[in-house]
Tab-separated table of C-alpha atoms in Angstrom:
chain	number	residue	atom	x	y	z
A	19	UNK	CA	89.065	97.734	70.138
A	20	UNK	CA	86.941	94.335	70.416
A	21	UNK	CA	90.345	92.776	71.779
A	22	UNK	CA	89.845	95.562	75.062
A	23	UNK	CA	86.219	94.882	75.963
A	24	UNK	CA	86.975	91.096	75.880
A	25	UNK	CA	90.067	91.246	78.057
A	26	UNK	CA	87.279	93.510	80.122
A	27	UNK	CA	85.084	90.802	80.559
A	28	UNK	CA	87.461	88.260	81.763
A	29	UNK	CA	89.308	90.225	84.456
A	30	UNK	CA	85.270	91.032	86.185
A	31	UNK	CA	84.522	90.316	89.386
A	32	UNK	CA	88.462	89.043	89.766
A	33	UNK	CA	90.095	91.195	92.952
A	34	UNK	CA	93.967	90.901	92.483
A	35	UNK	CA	96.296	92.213	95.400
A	36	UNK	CA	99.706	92.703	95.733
A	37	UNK	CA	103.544	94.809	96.253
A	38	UNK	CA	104.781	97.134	94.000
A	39	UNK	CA	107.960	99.106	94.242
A	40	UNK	CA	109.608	101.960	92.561
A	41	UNK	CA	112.877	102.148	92.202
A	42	UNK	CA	115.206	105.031	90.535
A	43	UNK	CA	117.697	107.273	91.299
A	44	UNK	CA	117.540	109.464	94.820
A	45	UNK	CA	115.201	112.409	94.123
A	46	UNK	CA	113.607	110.346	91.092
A	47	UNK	CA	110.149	111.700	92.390
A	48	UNK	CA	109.456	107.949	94.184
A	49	UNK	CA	107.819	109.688	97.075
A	50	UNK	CA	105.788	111.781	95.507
A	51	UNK	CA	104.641	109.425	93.171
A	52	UNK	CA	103.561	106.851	96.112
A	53	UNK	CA	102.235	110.216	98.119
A	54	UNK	CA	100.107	110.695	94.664
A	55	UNK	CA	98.552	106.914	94.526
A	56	UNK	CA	97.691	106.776	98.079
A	57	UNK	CA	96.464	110.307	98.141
A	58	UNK	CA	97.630	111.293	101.330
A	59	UNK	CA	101.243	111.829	102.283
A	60	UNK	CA	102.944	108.507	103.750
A	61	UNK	CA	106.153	108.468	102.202
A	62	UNK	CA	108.960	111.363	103.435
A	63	UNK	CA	109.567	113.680	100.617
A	64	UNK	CA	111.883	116.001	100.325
A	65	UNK	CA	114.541	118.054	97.673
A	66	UNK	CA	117.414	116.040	99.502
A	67	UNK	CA	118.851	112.780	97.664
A	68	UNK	CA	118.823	109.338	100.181
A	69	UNK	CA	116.211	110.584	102.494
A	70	UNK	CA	113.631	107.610	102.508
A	71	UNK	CA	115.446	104.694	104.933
A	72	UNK	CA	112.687	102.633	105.901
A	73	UNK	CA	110.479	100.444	103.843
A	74	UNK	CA	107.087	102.787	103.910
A	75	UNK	CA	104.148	101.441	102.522
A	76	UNK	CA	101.443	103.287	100.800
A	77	UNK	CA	98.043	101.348	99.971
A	78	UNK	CA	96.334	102.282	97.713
A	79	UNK	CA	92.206	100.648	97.559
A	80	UNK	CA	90.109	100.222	94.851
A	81	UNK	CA	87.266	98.270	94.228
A	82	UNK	CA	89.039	95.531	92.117
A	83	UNK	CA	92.384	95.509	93.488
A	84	UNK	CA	94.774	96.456	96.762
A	85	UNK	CA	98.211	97.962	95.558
A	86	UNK	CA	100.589	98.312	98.373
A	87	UNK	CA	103.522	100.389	97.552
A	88	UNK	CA	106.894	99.411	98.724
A	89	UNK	CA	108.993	102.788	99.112
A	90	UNK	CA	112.966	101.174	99.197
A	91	UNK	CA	115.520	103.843	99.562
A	92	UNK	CA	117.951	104.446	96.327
A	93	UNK	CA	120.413	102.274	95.099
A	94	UNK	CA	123.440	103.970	95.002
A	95	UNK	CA	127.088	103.262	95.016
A	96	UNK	CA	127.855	102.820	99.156
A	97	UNK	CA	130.662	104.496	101.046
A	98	UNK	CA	129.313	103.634	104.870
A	99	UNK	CA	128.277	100.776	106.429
A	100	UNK	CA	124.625	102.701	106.125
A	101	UNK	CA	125.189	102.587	102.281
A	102	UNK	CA	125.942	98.925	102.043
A	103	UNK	CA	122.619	98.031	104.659
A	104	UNK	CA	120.371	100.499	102.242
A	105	UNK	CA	121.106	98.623	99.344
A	106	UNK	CA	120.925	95.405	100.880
A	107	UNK	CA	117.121	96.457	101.617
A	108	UNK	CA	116.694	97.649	98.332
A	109	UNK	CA	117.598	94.565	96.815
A	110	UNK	CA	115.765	91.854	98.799
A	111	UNK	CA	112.636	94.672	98.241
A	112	UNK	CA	113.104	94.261	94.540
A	113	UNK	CA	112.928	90.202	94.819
A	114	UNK	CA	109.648	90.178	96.839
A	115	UNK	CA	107.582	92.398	94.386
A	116	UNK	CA	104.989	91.337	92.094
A	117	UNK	CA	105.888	94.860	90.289
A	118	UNK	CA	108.765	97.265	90.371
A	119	UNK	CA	107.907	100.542	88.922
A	120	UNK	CA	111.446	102.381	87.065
A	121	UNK	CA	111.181	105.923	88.009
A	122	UNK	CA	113.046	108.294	85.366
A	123	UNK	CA	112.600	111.879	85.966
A	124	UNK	CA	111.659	113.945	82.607
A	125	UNK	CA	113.695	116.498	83.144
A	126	UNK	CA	117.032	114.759	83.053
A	127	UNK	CA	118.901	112.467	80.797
A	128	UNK	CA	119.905	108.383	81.387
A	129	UNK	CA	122.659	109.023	83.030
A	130	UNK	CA	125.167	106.351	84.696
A	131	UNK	CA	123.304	106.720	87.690
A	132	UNK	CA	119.782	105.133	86.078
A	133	UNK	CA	122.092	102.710	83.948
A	134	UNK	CA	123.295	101.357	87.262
A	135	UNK	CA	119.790	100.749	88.513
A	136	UNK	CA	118.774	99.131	85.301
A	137	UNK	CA	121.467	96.635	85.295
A	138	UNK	CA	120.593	95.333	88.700
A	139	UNK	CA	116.939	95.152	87.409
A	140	UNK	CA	118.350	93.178	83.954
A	141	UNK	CA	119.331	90.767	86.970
A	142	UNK	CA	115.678	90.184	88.411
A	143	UNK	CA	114.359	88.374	86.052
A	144	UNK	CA	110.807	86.992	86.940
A	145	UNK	CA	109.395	90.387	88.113
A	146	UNK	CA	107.558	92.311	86.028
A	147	UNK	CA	108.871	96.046	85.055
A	148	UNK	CA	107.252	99.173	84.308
A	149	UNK	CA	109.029	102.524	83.106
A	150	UNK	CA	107.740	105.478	84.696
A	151	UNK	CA	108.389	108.935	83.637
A	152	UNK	CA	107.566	111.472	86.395
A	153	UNK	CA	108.300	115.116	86.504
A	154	UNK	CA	106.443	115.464	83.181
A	155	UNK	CA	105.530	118.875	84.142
A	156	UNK	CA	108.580	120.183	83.755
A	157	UNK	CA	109.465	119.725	80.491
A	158	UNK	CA	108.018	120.292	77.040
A	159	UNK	CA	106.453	117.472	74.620
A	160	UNK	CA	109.509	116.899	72.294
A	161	UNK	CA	111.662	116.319	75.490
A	162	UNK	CA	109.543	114.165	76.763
A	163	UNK	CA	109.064	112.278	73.439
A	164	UNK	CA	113.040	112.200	73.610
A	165	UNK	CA	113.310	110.745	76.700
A	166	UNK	CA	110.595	107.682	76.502
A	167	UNK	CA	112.669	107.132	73.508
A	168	UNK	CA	116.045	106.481	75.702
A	169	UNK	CA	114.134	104.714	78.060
A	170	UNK	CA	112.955	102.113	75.257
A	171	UNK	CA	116.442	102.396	74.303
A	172	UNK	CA	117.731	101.136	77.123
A	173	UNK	CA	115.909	98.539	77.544
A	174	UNK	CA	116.381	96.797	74.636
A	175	UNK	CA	120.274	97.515	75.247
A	176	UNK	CA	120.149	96.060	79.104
A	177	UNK	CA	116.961	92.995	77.535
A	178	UNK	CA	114.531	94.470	80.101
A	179	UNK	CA	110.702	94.238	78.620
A	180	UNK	CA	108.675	97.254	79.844
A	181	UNK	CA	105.639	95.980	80.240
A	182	UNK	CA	104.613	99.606	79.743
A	183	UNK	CA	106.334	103.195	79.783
A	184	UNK	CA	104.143	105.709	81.041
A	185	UNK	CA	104.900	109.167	81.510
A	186	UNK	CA	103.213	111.013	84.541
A	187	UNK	CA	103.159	114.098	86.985
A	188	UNK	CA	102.571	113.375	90.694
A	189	UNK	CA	102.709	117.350	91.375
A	190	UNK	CA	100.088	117.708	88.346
A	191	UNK	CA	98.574	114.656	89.169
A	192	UNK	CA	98.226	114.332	85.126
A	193	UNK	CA	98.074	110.178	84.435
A	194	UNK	CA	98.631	108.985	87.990
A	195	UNK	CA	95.668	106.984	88.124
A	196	UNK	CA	96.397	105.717	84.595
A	197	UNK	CA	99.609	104.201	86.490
A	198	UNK	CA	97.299	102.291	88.760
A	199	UNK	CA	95.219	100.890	85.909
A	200	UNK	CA	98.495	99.162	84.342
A	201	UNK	CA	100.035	98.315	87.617
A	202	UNK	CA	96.825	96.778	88.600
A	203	UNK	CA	96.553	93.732	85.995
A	204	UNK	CA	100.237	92.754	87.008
A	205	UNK	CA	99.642	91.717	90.593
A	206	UNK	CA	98.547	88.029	91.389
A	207	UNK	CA	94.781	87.606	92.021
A	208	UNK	CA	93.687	87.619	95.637
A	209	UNK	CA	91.838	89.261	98.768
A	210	UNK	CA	92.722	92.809	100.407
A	211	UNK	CA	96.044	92.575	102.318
A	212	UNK	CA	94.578	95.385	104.838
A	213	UNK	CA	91.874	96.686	106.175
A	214	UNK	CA	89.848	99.128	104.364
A	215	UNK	CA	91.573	102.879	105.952
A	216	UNK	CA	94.461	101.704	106.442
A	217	UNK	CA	97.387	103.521	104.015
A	218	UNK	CA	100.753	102.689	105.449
A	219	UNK	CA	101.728	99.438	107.911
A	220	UNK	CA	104.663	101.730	108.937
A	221	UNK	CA	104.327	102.100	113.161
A	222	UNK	CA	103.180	105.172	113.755
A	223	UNK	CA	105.997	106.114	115.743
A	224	UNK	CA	108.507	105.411	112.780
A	225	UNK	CA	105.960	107.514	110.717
A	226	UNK	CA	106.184	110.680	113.114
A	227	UNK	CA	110.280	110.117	113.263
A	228	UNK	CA	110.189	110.359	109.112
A	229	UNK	CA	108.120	113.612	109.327
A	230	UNK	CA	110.332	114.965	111.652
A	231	UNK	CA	113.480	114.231	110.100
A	232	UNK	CA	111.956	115.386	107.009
A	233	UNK	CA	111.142	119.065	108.625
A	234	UNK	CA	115.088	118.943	110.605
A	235	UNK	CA	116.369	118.491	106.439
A	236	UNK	CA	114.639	121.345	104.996
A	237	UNK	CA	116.557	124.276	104.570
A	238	UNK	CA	119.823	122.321	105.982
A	239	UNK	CA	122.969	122.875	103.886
A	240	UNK	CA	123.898	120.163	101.747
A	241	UNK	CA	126.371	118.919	104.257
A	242	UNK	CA	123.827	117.237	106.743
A	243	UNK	CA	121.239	115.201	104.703
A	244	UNK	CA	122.982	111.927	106.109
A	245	UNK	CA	123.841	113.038	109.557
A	246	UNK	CA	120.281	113.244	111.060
A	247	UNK	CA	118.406	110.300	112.462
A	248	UNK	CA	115.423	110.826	114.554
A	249	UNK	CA	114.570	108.621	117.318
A	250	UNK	CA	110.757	108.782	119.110
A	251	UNK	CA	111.299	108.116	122.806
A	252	UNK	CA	107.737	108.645	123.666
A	253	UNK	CA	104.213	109.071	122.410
A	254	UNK	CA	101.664	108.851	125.629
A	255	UNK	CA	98.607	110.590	126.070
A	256	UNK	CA	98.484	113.461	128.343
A	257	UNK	CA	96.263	112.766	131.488
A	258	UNK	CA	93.771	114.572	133.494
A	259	UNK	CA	92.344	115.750	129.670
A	260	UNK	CA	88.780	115.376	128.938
A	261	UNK	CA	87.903	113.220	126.650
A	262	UNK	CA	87.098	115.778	124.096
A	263	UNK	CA	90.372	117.812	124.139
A	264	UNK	CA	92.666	115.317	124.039
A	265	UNK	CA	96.626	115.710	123.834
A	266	UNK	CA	99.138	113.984	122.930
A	267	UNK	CA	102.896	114.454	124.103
A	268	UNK	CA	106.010	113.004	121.998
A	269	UNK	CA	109.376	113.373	122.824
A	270	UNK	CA	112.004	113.028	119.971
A	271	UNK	CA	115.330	113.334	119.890
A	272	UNK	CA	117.143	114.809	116.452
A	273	UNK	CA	120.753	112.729	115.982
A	274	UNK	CA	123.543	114.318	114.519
A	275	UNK	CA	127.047	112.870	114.375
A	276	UNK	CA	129.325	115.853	115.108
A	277	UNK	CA	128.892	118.704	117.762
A	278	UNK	CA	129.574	121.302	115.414
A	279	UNK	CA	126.617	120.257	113.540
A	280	UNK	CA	123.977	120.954	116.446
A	281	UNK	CA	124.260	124.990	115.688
A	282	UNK	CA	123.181	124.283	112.220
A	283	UNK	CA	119.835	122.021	113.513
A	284	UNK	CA	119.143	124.373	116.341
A	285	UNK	CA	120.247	127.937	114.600
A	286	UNK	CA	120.353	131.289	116.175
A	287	UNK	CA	118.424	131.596	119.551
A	288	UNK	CA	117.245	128.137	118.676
A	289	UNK	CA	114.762	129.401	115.963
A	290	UNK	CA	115.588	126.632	113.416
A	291	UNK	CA	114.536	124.226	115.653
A	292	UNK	CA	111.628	125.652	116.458
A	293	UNK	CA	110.568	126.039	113.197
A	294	UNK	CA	111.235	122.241	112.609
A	295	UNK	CA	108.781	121.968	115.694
A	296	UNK	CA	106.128	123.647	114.140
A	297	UNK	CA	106.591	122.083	110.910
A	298	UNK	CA	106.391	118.505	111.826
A	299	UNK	CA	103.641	119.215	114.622
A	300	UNK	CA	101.442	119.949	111.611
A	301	UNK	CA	101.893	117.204	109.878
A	302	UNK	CA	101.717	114.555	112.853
A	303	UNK	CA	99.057	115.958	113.930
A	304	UNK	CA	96.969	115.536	110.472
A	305	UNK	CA	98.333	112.335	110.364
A	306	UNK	CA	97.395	110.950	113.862
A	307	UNK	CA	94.567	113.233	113.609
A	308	UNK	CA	95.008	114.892	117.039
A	309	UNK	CA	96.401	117.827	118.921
A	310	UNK	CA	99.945	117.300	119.847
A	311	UNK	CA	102.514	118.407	122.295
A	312	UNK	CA	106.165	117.938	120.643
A	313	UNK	CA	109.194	118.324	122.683
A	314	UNK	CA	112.401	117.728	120.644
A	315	UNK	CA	115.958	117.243	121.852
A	316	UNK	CA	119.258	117.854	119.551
A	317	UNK	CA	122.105	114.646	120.405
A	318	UNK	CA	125.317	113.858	119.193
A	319	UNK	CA	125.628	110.639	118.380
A	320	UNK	CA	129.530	110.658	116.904
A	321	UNK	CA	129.954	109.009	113.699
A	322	UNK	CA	127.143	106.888	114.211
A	323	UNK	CA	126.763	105.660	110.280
A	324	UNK	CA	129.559	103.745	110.552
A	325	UNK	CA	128.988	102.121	113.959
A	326	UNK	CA	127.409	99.064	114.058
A	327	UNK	CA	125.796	99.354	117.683
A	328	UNK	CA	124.464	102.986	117.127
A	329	UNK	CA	122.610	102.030	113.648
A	330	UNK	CA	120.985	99.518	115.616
A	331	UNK	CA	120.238	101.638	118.352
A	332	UNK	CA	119.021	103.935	115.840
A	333	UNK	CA	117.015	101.488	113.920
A	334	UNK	CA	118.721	100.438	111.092
C-alpha cells in the first residue's frame, strides 16, 4: 500500500488534460458509457448498430483533470461509400488519442467482430489501451470472470498491453467513475481544453439533428437504421416573444433514400412522425434548455449513401 500513497503524492497539484476514445463493436454500449462520464446525455444512443456518425465529444471535469471523450462510429467491414468514410474517421480518431478505451460488452463472447477491432488497435502502437467491460449488469459473476479472462487472452494473442481491464455498468452506473480514475493518469499533463459547463464541442445544430435521428430510429424496422439522415435547416428565435417566454423554432428535414420508405417514418395518419416530434422536442429542449417549436419534413434523397455530392450535402 505505501507504493499508492507515494504515487499520490507525486501526481498533487498536477492537472493533466486530454482525448480519449472508445472503440468496439456497434451497440458495444460506447454511448452510454460516454453519456455515463459526462453525466448528461451527449452522445446518440440507441438499440440500432452504426448509429453514432459524427465525432461527439463528451467532457467530462474534475478538479485534477479534463477528459474529453471522442465518440468515433464502429469499425466495421464497409459495403458503401458511407462505410469506407466511417472508418476512415475512426481510424485517424484512434491516432490522435492520448487513450482509446476497448469496449467489450459482458454479455457476449470475442467474437470476429471484436477480433477485427483489436487487430487494427495491435497496429497503433504508441497509444495507450484500456479494456472495458460494460453491460456488467447483465450477466452473472462467473461470466463475467470468463469474459475478462478472453479479453486478457486476447491480448496477449494480438501483443496489446491493457493498461487496465475494468469491468463496468453505465445503466447501473456500478464503477464508472472508477473508469475515470484510470483513464485519468494516462492523459498528458496540462490546462482545461474548455470552459468549465461546457460538455460537448458538437454545434448545437448537429446535436439537435443526432437527437432527432435518434427518435426517427426507434421503433423503425431493422431495414432503415442506415437510410435516415437528418438535416437542421433552421434554428431562429421566434420574434415578437417577451423576453421571458421565449421560443425557439427549428425546421428539420428527416432523409430517407427510397419513397417507399417515407410510410414507414411518417406511419398511419402521420402518427409516427409525430411521435418522433414529441420525442426529440423533449430532449432538445433539455438540452438547449428552452421551449421549442419543431417542424419536421420527410425527403427522399435516392440512394444518397453512395453519392458523393448528397453525403456532402448531408454532412458527411
Amino acid at each position: 500500500m505505501a507504493g499508492m500513497s507515494v504515487r499520490k503524492v507525486e501526481t498533487e497539484g498536477v492537472h493533466r488534460s486530454g482525448f480519449a476514445c472508445f472503440v468496439g463493436r456497434p451497440n458495444a454500449g460506447k454511448s452510454t458509457l460516454t453519456n455515463a462520464l459526462v453525466g448528461q446525455k451527449v452522445a446518440i444512443t440507441s438499440n440500432r448498430p452504426q448509429t453514432t456518425r459524427h465525432t461527439v465529444r463528451g467532457i467530462v471535469h474534475r478538479p485534477d483533470a479534463q477528459l474529453v471523450l471522442v465518440d468515433t462510429p464502429g469499425l466495421h467491414k464497409p459495403r458503401t461509400l458511407l462505410g469506407e468514410r466511417l472508418n476512415d474517421v475512426v481510424r485517424t480518431t484512434w491516432a490522435e488519442v492520448d487513450v482509446i478505451g476497448f469496449c467489450l460488452p459482458a454479455d457476449q463472447k470475442v467474437g470476429p467482430g471484436d477480433r477485427f477491432i483489436a487487430k487494427e488497435l495491435a497496429g497503433i502502437k504508441k497509444t495507450p489501451k484500456v479494456a472495458i467491460v460494460t453491460k456488467t449488469d447483465l450477466v452473472d459473476s462467473k461470466t463475467l470472470a470468463e469474459q475478462l479472462i478472453a479479453i486478457d487472452r486476447l491480448g496477449k494473442e494480438l501483443g496489446i498491453e491493457w493498461q487496465e481491464i475494468v469491468p463496468v455498468s453505465a445503466v447501473g452506473e456500478k464503477q464508472v467513475g472508477l473508469l475515470a480514475d484510470l483513464l485519468v493518469p494516462l492523459l498528458p499533463e496540462g490546462p482545461a481544453l474548455y470552459p468549465e459547463g461546457d460538455l460537448t464541442d458538437e454545434p448545437e445544430q448537429v446535436m439537435v439533428a443526432e437527437l432527432i435521428r435518434e427518435a426517427a430510429l426507434e421503433g423503425v424496422r431493422d431495414e432503415l437504421p442506415h437510410s435516415i439522415a437528418v438535416v437542421v435547416e433552421e434554428m431562429l428565435p421566434r420574434e415578437d416573444r417577451p423576453a421571458d417566454r421565449p421560443l425557439l423554432d427549428i425546421h428539420a428535414n428527416v432523409y430517407i433514400e427510397r419513397p417507399s420508405q417515407k410510410g414507414i417514418i411518417i406511419g398511419p395518419k402521420g402518427k409516427r412522425l409525430k411521435e418522433v416530434g414529441i420525442k426529440s422536442r423533449k430532449h432538445i429542449e433539455a438540452l438547449l434548455g428552452t421551449p421549442v417549436f419543431l417542424d419536421l419534413h420527410v425527403k427522399v434523397a435516392k440512394d444518397w449513401q453512395r453519392d458523393p455530392r448528397q453525403l456532402r450535402k448531408l454532412g458527411f
